[in-house]
Coordinates of C-alpha atoms in Angstrom, one line a residue:
M26 CA 142.0 101.3 38.7
S27 CA 140.1 99.9 41.8
T28 CA 142.9 101.2 44.0
D29 CA 143.1 104.5 42.3
H30 CA 139.4 104.9 43.1
I31 CA 139.4 103.8 46.7
S32 CA 142.6 106.1 47.2
T33 CA 140.7 109.2 45.5
T34 CA 137.5 108.2 47.8
T35 CA 139.6 108.2 50.8
R36 CA 141.0 111.4 50.1
Q37 CA 137.7 112.8 49.7
S38 CA 136.6 111.3 52.9
L39 CA 139.3 112.9 54.9
L40 CA 139.0 116.4 53.0
T41 CA 135.1 116.0 54.1
L42 CA 136.2 115.2 57.8
Y43 CA 138.9 117.6 58.5
W44 CA 138.3 120.8 55.9
P45 CA 135.4 122.0 58.1
M46 CA 137.6 121.9 61.0
V47 CA 140.6 123.6 59.3
V48 CA 137.7 126.5 58.6
I49 CA 136.1 126.5 62.4
A50 CA 139.8 126.8 63.6
A51 CA 140.4 129.7 61.4
L52 CA 137.1 131.3 62.3
A53 CA 137.9 130.9 65.9
M54 CA 141.7 132.3 65.8
T55 CA 140.3 135.6 64.8
L56 CA 138.5 136.2 68.0
R57 CA 141.0 137.2 70.5
P58 CA 144.0 139.0 69.1
L59 CA 142.0 142.2 69.3
L60 CA 141.9 141.9 73.0
T61 CA 145.0 140.2 73.7
S62 CA 147.5 142.3 71.8
T63 CA 147.1 145.5 73.7
G64 CA 148.0 144.1 77.0
P65 CA 151.8 143.9 76.5
L66 CA 151.9 147.2 75.0
L67 CA 149.9 148.9 77.4
E68 CA 152.9 151.0 79.1
E69 CA 153.5 152.3 75.4
I70 CA 150.2 152.8 74.5
R71 CA 149.5 154.9 77.7
L72 CA 152.7 156.8 77.3
T73 CA 151.2 158.0 74.0
T74 CA 147.6 158.4 74.7
G75 CA 147.3 159.1 78.4
I76 CA 144.8 156.6 78.9
S77 CA 144.3 155.6 82.3
L78 CA 144.6 151.9 83.6
Q79 CA 140.6 151.9 84.3
A80 CA 140.1 153.3 80.9
A81 CA 142.2 150.7 79.0
S82 CA 140.4 148.4 80.5
L83 CA 137.3 149.4 78.1
L84 CA 139.9 147.6 75.3
V85 CA 138.9 144.4 76.9
V86 CA 135.7 145.3 78.6
L87 CA 133.8 146.9 75.6
P88 CA 134.5 143.7 73.1
M89 CA 133.1 141.5 76.2
L90 CA 129.8 143.6 76.3
C91 CA 129.7 143.2 72.6
M92 CA 129.8 139.5 72.8
G93 CA 127.2 139.2 75.4
I94 CA 124.3 141.7 73.9
F95 CA 124.5 140.4 70.0
P96 CA 123.8 136.7 71.1
L97 CA 120.9 137.9 73.5
L98 CA 119.7 139.6 70.2
L99 CA 120.3 136.7 67.9
P100 CA 116.9 135.2 67.7
W101 CA 115.3 138.3 66.8
I102 CA 117.7 139.7 64.6
G103 CA 119.3 136.6 63.3
R104 CA 116.7 135.7 60.8
R105 CA 117.4 138.9 58.7
L106 CA 120.6 137.9 57.4
S107 CA 121.7 134.3 56.4
E108 CA 124.8 132.7 58.4
N109 CA 127.0 133.5 55.5
A110 CA 126.2 137.2 55.6
W111 CA 126.5 137.1 59.4
I112 CA 129.9 135.7 59.3
T113 CA 131.1 137.6 56.3
S114 CA 130.3 140.8 58.1
G115 CA 131.3 140.1 61.4
L116 CA 135.0 139.1 59.9
F117 CA 135.0 142.3 57.9
A118 CA 134.5 144.3 61.3
I119 CA 137.5 142.5 63.0
A120 CA 139.8 143.4 59.8
S121 CA 138.2 147.1 59.6
A122 CA 139.1 147.8 63.3
S123 CA 142.5 146.0 63.0
L124 CA 143.4 148.1 59.6
W125 CA 142.2 151.3 61.6
R126 CA 144.8 150.5 64.5
L127 CA 147.5 151.2 61.9
W128 CA 146.8 154.9 62.1
L129 CA 144.9 155.7 65.3
G130 CA 147.2 157.7 67.9
S131 CA 144.1 158.8 70.4
S132 CA 142.7 156.7 73.2
A133 CA 139.5 157.6 72.0
A134 CA 139.6 156.3 68.8
L135 CA 141.7 153.2 70.3
I136 CA 138.5 152.4 72.3
A137 CA 136.2 153.1 69.2
S138 CA 138.4 150.3 67.4
A139 CA 137.6 147.9 70.4
L140 CA 134.1 148.6 69.9
I141 CA 133.8 148.1 66.2
G142 CA 136.1 144.7 66.4
G143 CA 133.8 143.7 69.3
T144 CA 131.1 144.0 67.2
G145 CA 132.4 141.7 64.7
I146 CA 133.9 139.0 67.2
A147 CA 130.5 139.1 69.2
I148 CA 128.7 138.0 65.7
V149 CA 131.6 135.2 64.7
Q150 CA 131.7 134.0 68.1
S151 CA 127.9 133.5 68.5
M152 CA 127.3 131.9 65.4
A153 CA 130.1 129.5 66.0
P154 CA 129.0 126.7 68.4
S155 CA 126.1 125.9 66.4
I156 CA 128.1 125.5 63.2
V157 CA 130.4 123.1 65.1
K158 CA 127.1 121.3 66.3
R159 CA 125.9 121.0 63.0
W160 CA 129.3 120.1 61.0
Y161 CA 130.4 117.5 63.8
A162 CA 127.3 116.1 65.4
Q163 CA 129.0 112.8 66.5
R164 CA 132.0 114.8 67.5
V165 CA 131.1 117.5 69.5
P166 CA 133.3 117.4 72.5
L167 CA 136.7 117.0 70.1
A168 CA 135.3 119.6 67.9
M169 CA 134.3 121.8 70.9
G170 CA 137.9 121.3 72.2
I171 CA 139.7 122.0 68.9
Y172 CA 137.4 125.5 68.3
S173 CA 138.5 126.6 72.0
A174 CA 142.4 125.8 71.4
A175 CA 142.2 127.9 68.0
L176 CA 140.6 130.6 69.8
M177 CA 143.0 130.7 72.6
A178 CA 145.8 130.1 70.3
G179 CA 144.8 132.8 68.4
G180 CA 144.9 134.9 71.4
G181 CA 148.1 133.7 72.7
I182 CA 149.9 134.1 69.4
A183 CA 148.8 137.8 69.3
A184 CA 150.1 138.9 73.0
T185 CA 153.3 137.1 72.4
L186 CA 154.4 138.7 68.8
S187 CA 152.6 141.8 69.2
P188 CA 155.6 143.6 71.3
V189 CA 158.0 141.6 69.0
V190 CA 156.2 143.3 65.6
A191 CA 156.0 146.9 67.6
Q192 CA 159.5 146.8 68.7
H193 CA 160.5 145.9 64.8
Y194 CA 158.5 148.7 63.2
D195 CA 159.0 151.0 66.4
S196 CA 155.5 151.7 66.4
W197 CA 152.7 149.9 69.2
Q198 CA 150.1 150.4 66.2
S199 CA 151.9 148.0 63.8
G200 CA 151.8 145.8 66.6
L201 CA 148.1 145.9 67.1
S202 CA 147.2 145.9 63.5
I203 CA 149.3 143.4 62.3
W204 CA 146.4 140.9 63.4
L205 CA 144.2 141.9 60.1
L206 CA 145.7 139.2 58.5
L207 CA 144.0 136.6 60.8
P208 CA 140.1 137.7 59.4
V209 CA 141.6 138.2 56.1
I210 CA 142.5 134.4 55.9
A211 CA 139.6 133.3 57.8
L212 CA 137.2 135.3 55.5
L213 CA 138.8 133.3 52.5
L214 CA 138.7 129.9 53.9
W215 CA 134.8 130.7 54.9
W216 CA 134.1 131.5 51.3
L217 CA 135.9 128.1 50.5
R218 CA 133.9 125.9 52.8
P219 CA 133.0 122.6 51.8
K220 CA 129.9 122.7 49.4
E221 CA 128.1 119.6 50.8
I222 CA 128.1 121.5 54.2
L223 CA 125.0 123.6 53.6
E224 CA 123.3 126.4 55.6
S225 CA 120.0 125.1 57.2
K226 CA 117.2 127.2 56.8
T227 CA 116.5 129.3 59.3
S228 CA 113.1 128.5 61.4
K229 CA 110.8 131.1 61.7
Q230 CA 110.1 130.1 65.3
S231 CA 111.7 132.5 67.6
V232 CA 113.1 130.8 70.5
N233 CA 115.1 132.1 73.7
F234 CA 116.0 130.9 77.1
F235 CA 115.4 133.9 79.6
S236 CA 112.7 132.2 81.5
N237 CA 115.0 128.9 82.0
R238 CA 116.6 128.7 85.2
R239 CA 119.3 126.2 83.9
A240 CA 120.2 128.6 80.8
W241 CA 120.7 131.0 83.8
L242 CA 122.7 129.0 85.5
L243 CA 124.9 127.9 82.7
A244 CA 125.6 131.5 81.7
S245 CA 126.2 132.9 85.2
Y246 CA 128.9 130.1 85.5
F247 CA 130.5 130.6 82.2
G248 CA 130.8 134.5 82.7
L249 CA 132.3 133.6 85.8
A250 CA 134.4 131.1 84.1
N251 CA 135.6 134.0 81.5
A252 CA 136.2 136.4 84.0
G253 CA 139.8 135.0 85.0
Y254 CA 140.7 135.2 81.7
A255 CA 139.6 138.6 81.1
C256 CA 141.6 139.8 83.7
M257 CA 144.8 137.8 83.3
I258 CA 144.9 139.5 79.5
A259 CA 144.0 142.7 80.6
F260 CA 146.4 142.9 83.8
L261 CA 149.0 140.2 83.4
P262 CA 151.3 142.3 81.4
T263 CA 151.2 145.0 83.6
Y264 CA 151.3 142.9 86.9
A265 CA 154.7 141.5 85.4
R266 CA 156.2 144.8 84.2
G267 CA 155.9 145.7 88.0
L268 CA 158.1 142.8 89.0
G269 CA 160.9 143.8 86.5
F270 CA 159.5 141.8 83.3
S271 CA 160.0 143.8 79.8
A272 CA 157.2 144.5 77.4
E273 CA 158.3 141.4 75.3
S274 CA 158.6 138.9 78.7
S275 CA 155.3 139.9 79.9
G276 CA 153.7 139.2 76.4
E277 CA 155.5 136.0 76.5
L278 CA 153.6 135.0 79.6
I279 CA 150.5 135.6 77.9
G280 CA 151.8 133.1 75.5
I281 CA 152.9 130.8 78.0
M282 CA 149.3 130.8 79.5
T283 CA 148.0 130.2 76.0
V284 CA 150.1 127.1 75.3
F285 CA 148.4 125.7 78.7
Q286 CA 145.2 127.0 77.7
V287 CA 145.3 125.0 74.5
I288 CA 146.3 121.7 76.3
G289 CA 143.4 122.3 78.6
A290 CA 141.2 123.1 75.8
L291 CA 142.1 119.8 73.8
G292 CA 142.4 117.5 76.8
A293 CA 139.9 118.2 79.0
P294 CA 137.0 117.3 76.3
V295 CA 138.9 114.3 74.8
F296 CA 139.4 112.6 78.2
S297 CA 135.6 113.5 79.1
S298 CA 134.4 112.3 75.8
N299 CA 133.5 108.8 77.0
R300 CA 130.9 109.9 79.7
L301 CA 128.3 112.6 79.5
D302 CA 129.2 113.6 83.0
R303 CA 131.6 116.4 82.7
R304 CA 132.0 117.1 86.4
P305 CA 135.0 115.6 87.6
W306 CA 137.2 117.5 84.8
L307 CA 135.2 120.7 85.5
F308 CA 136.2 120.4 89.1
F309 CA 139.5 119.9 87.8
A310 CA 139.7 122.6 85.5
V311 CA 138.4 125.1 88.4
G312 CA 140.6 123.6 91.0
I313 CA 143.7 124.0 89.1
Q314 CA 142.7 127.8 88.9
V315 CA 142.4 128.3 92.8
V316 CA 146.1 126.6 93.3
G317 CA 147.0 129.2 90.7
F318 CA 145.9 132.4 92.0
V319 CA 146.8 131.2 95.4
G320 CA 150.1 131.3 94.3
L321 CA 149.9 134.7 92.5
M322 CA 149.0 135.9 96.0
L323 CA 151.5 134.1 98.0
L324 CA 154.5 133.6 95.9
P325 CA 154.3 135.8 93.0
A326 CA 157.7 136.5 91.8
S327 CA 159.7 133.4 92.5
L328 CA 157.1 130.7 90.5
L329 CA 155.2 133.1 88.7
I330 CA 155.4 130.9 85.3
L331 CA 154.1 128.3 87.0
W332 CA 151.1 129.9 88.3
V333 CA 150.4 131.3 85.0
A334 CA 150.7 127.9 83.5
M335 CA 148.1 126.0 86.0
I336 CA 145.7 129.1 85.5
G337 CA 146.1 128.8 81.7
C338 CA 145.3 125.1 81.8
G339 CA 142.3 125.3 83.8
L340 CA 141.1 128.4 81.9
G341 CA 141.1 126.5 78.9
A342 CA 139.5 123.5 80.0
C343 CA 136.8 125.3 81.9
F344 CA 136.1 127.0 78.5
S345 CA 135.5 124.5 76.3
L346 CA 134.0 122.1 78.9
T347 CA 131.3 124.8 79.9
L348 CA 130.4 125.3 76.2
T349 CA 130.4 121.4 75.6
V350 CA 128.0 121.1 78.7
A351 CA 125.7 123.7 77.5
L352 CA 125.4 122.0 74.0
D353 CA 124.6 118.6 75.9
H354 CA 121.6 120.0 77.4
L355 CA 120.0 119.6 73.8
S356 CA 119.9 117.2 71.0
S357 CA 118.9 119.8 68.4
P358 CA 122.0 121.4 66.9
K359 CA 119.5 124.8 66.5
L360 CA 118.4 124.8 69.7
A361 CA 121.6 123.9 71.2
G362 CA 123.3 126.9 69.4
T363 CA 120.5 129.4 70.6
L364 CA 121.1 127.9 74.0
T365 CA 124.9 128.8 73.9
A366 CA 124.1 132.1 72.3
F367 CA 122.4 133.0 75.3
V368 CA 124.9 131.5 77.4
Q369 CA 127.5 133.3 75.7
G370 CA 125.2 136.7 76.0
I371 CA 124.5 136.5 79.5
G372 CA 127.9 135.3 80.7
F373 CA 129.9 138.0 78.6
I374 CA 128.2 140.7 80.0
I375 CA 129.2 139.4 83.4
T376 CA 132.8 138.7 82.3
A377 CA 132.8 142.6 81.1
I378 CA 131.8 143.7 84.2
I379 CA 134.6 142.0 86.3
P380 CA 137.7 143.3 84.7
Y381 CA 136.3 146.8 85.0
F382 CA 135.8 146.3 88.5
A383 CA 139.1 144.8 88.7
G384 CA 140.7 147.8 87.4
F385 CA 139.0 150.1 90.0
L386 CA 140.1 147.4 92.6
R387 CA 143.7 147.7 91.5
E388 CA 143.6 151.7 91.5
W389 CA 141.9 151.8 95.0
S390 CA 144.2 149.3 96.6
G391 CA 146.9 150.0 94.9
S392 CA 147.9 146.3 94.4
F393 CA 147.1 143.5 92.3
Q394 CA 146.2 141.1 95.6
A395 CA 142.6 142.3 95.8
V396 CA 141.9 141.4 92.2
W397 CA 143.4 137.8 92.8
L398 CA 141.2 137.4 95.7
M399 CA 138.2 138.5 94.1
L400 CA 139.0 135.9 91.5
L401 CA 139.5 133.2 93.9
I402 CA 135.9 133.8 95.5
T403 CA 134.5 133.4 92.1
L404 CA 136.4 130.3 91.7
V405 CA 135.1 128.7 95.0
I406 CA 131.5 129.8 94.0
M407 CA 131.9 127.9 90.7
L408 CA 133.3 124.8 92.5
I409 CA 129.6 124.8 94.4
V410 CA 127.7 125.4 91.0
T411 CA 129.6 122.6 89.3
M412 CA 127.4 120.0 91.3
K413 CA 124.3 121.1 89.5
F414 CA 125.5 119.9 86.3
A415 CA 124.1 116.1 86.5
P416 CA 123.4 114.6 83.0
E417 CA 120.2 113.1 84.5
S418 CA 119.2 116.7 85.2
Y419 CA 119.2 117.8 81.7
A420 CA 116.1 116.9 80.4
K421 CA 114.6 117.8 83.5
T422 CA 115.7 121.3 83.4
M423 CA 115.2 122.1 79.6
N424 CA 111.7 123.0 78.1
Y425 CA 113.0 121.6 74.5
S426 CA 114.9 118.4 73.3

């Protein structure tokens, strides 16, 4: 009897510990397929719709802009609905956009679906870090690593399998719309989240970080950190096909990049969890990307998989570490969530601008070399800024605790 009681208690404890993480991972996996599924099928999409390369960049740029605008509005509009209502509506928007892609046939409709889905992504993504901080207050680096890894895994799986699905059904629309399944599953899991995890009541105090210099620095850093990812998912498949890769192989390159993103997203927070100073790992995350982009410029064809793997590892580590550093600045889950919403808001607006400008550079120069050089410059800037993130500066630079 006693043993049965202990066994039941252990199972309940494990469920309490791990089930919330399953829910978080499911939410995260819905946040990138809308963006990454179009790249490997872009040639087929362009043949059908006549969309230009620069206009096609809007399929990434518009969701990124949504990811930037919604978090900035969150301190004011977040109180109007409960956390549950926001998450539910966000997942519903992602699912609706994916379903619409099954029938659409014009570039305008495709871009509109990106806008609708991007709004849903923005809602879920802006809420997620505060949920992580609240549910796993003592395990933030590990929890953020799993969240980041799941987010990137969703994107990589979509990029890899979308061409396969499209070829099977002889329809690029099928390759894009299949990812309707992920938000539906996430919605079910969200509704089944553990009862003991309750939403905290929303404070009536409106907090924003527009006047805080450190918040702007974190946001700019986050924006530049994601610029490489945005450009890679937008242009790597097209770049690879120019080197002779097929649609399936170019999608597999995004898959390879994602595998290493997941390794970086999980590994860097775990290795950095025993110390508050995350700068050594940030230097590694940025530095390995520098090597990768230099490789893309100098030896693109012969070692493409190696360069893509290095860039992916750095992007994954950088994403999770940057959000972790933002959360480290404040002890209150609510304030930390508001800060990360601001960081993502400004950051994704910066991120959205860069691939659009990269599309212009590509069409103007006729080569991707100018794009890789631009990204190299942003990485050098990040290396310099990384020095600013000393833990002893956190309290001084923040007006809240």
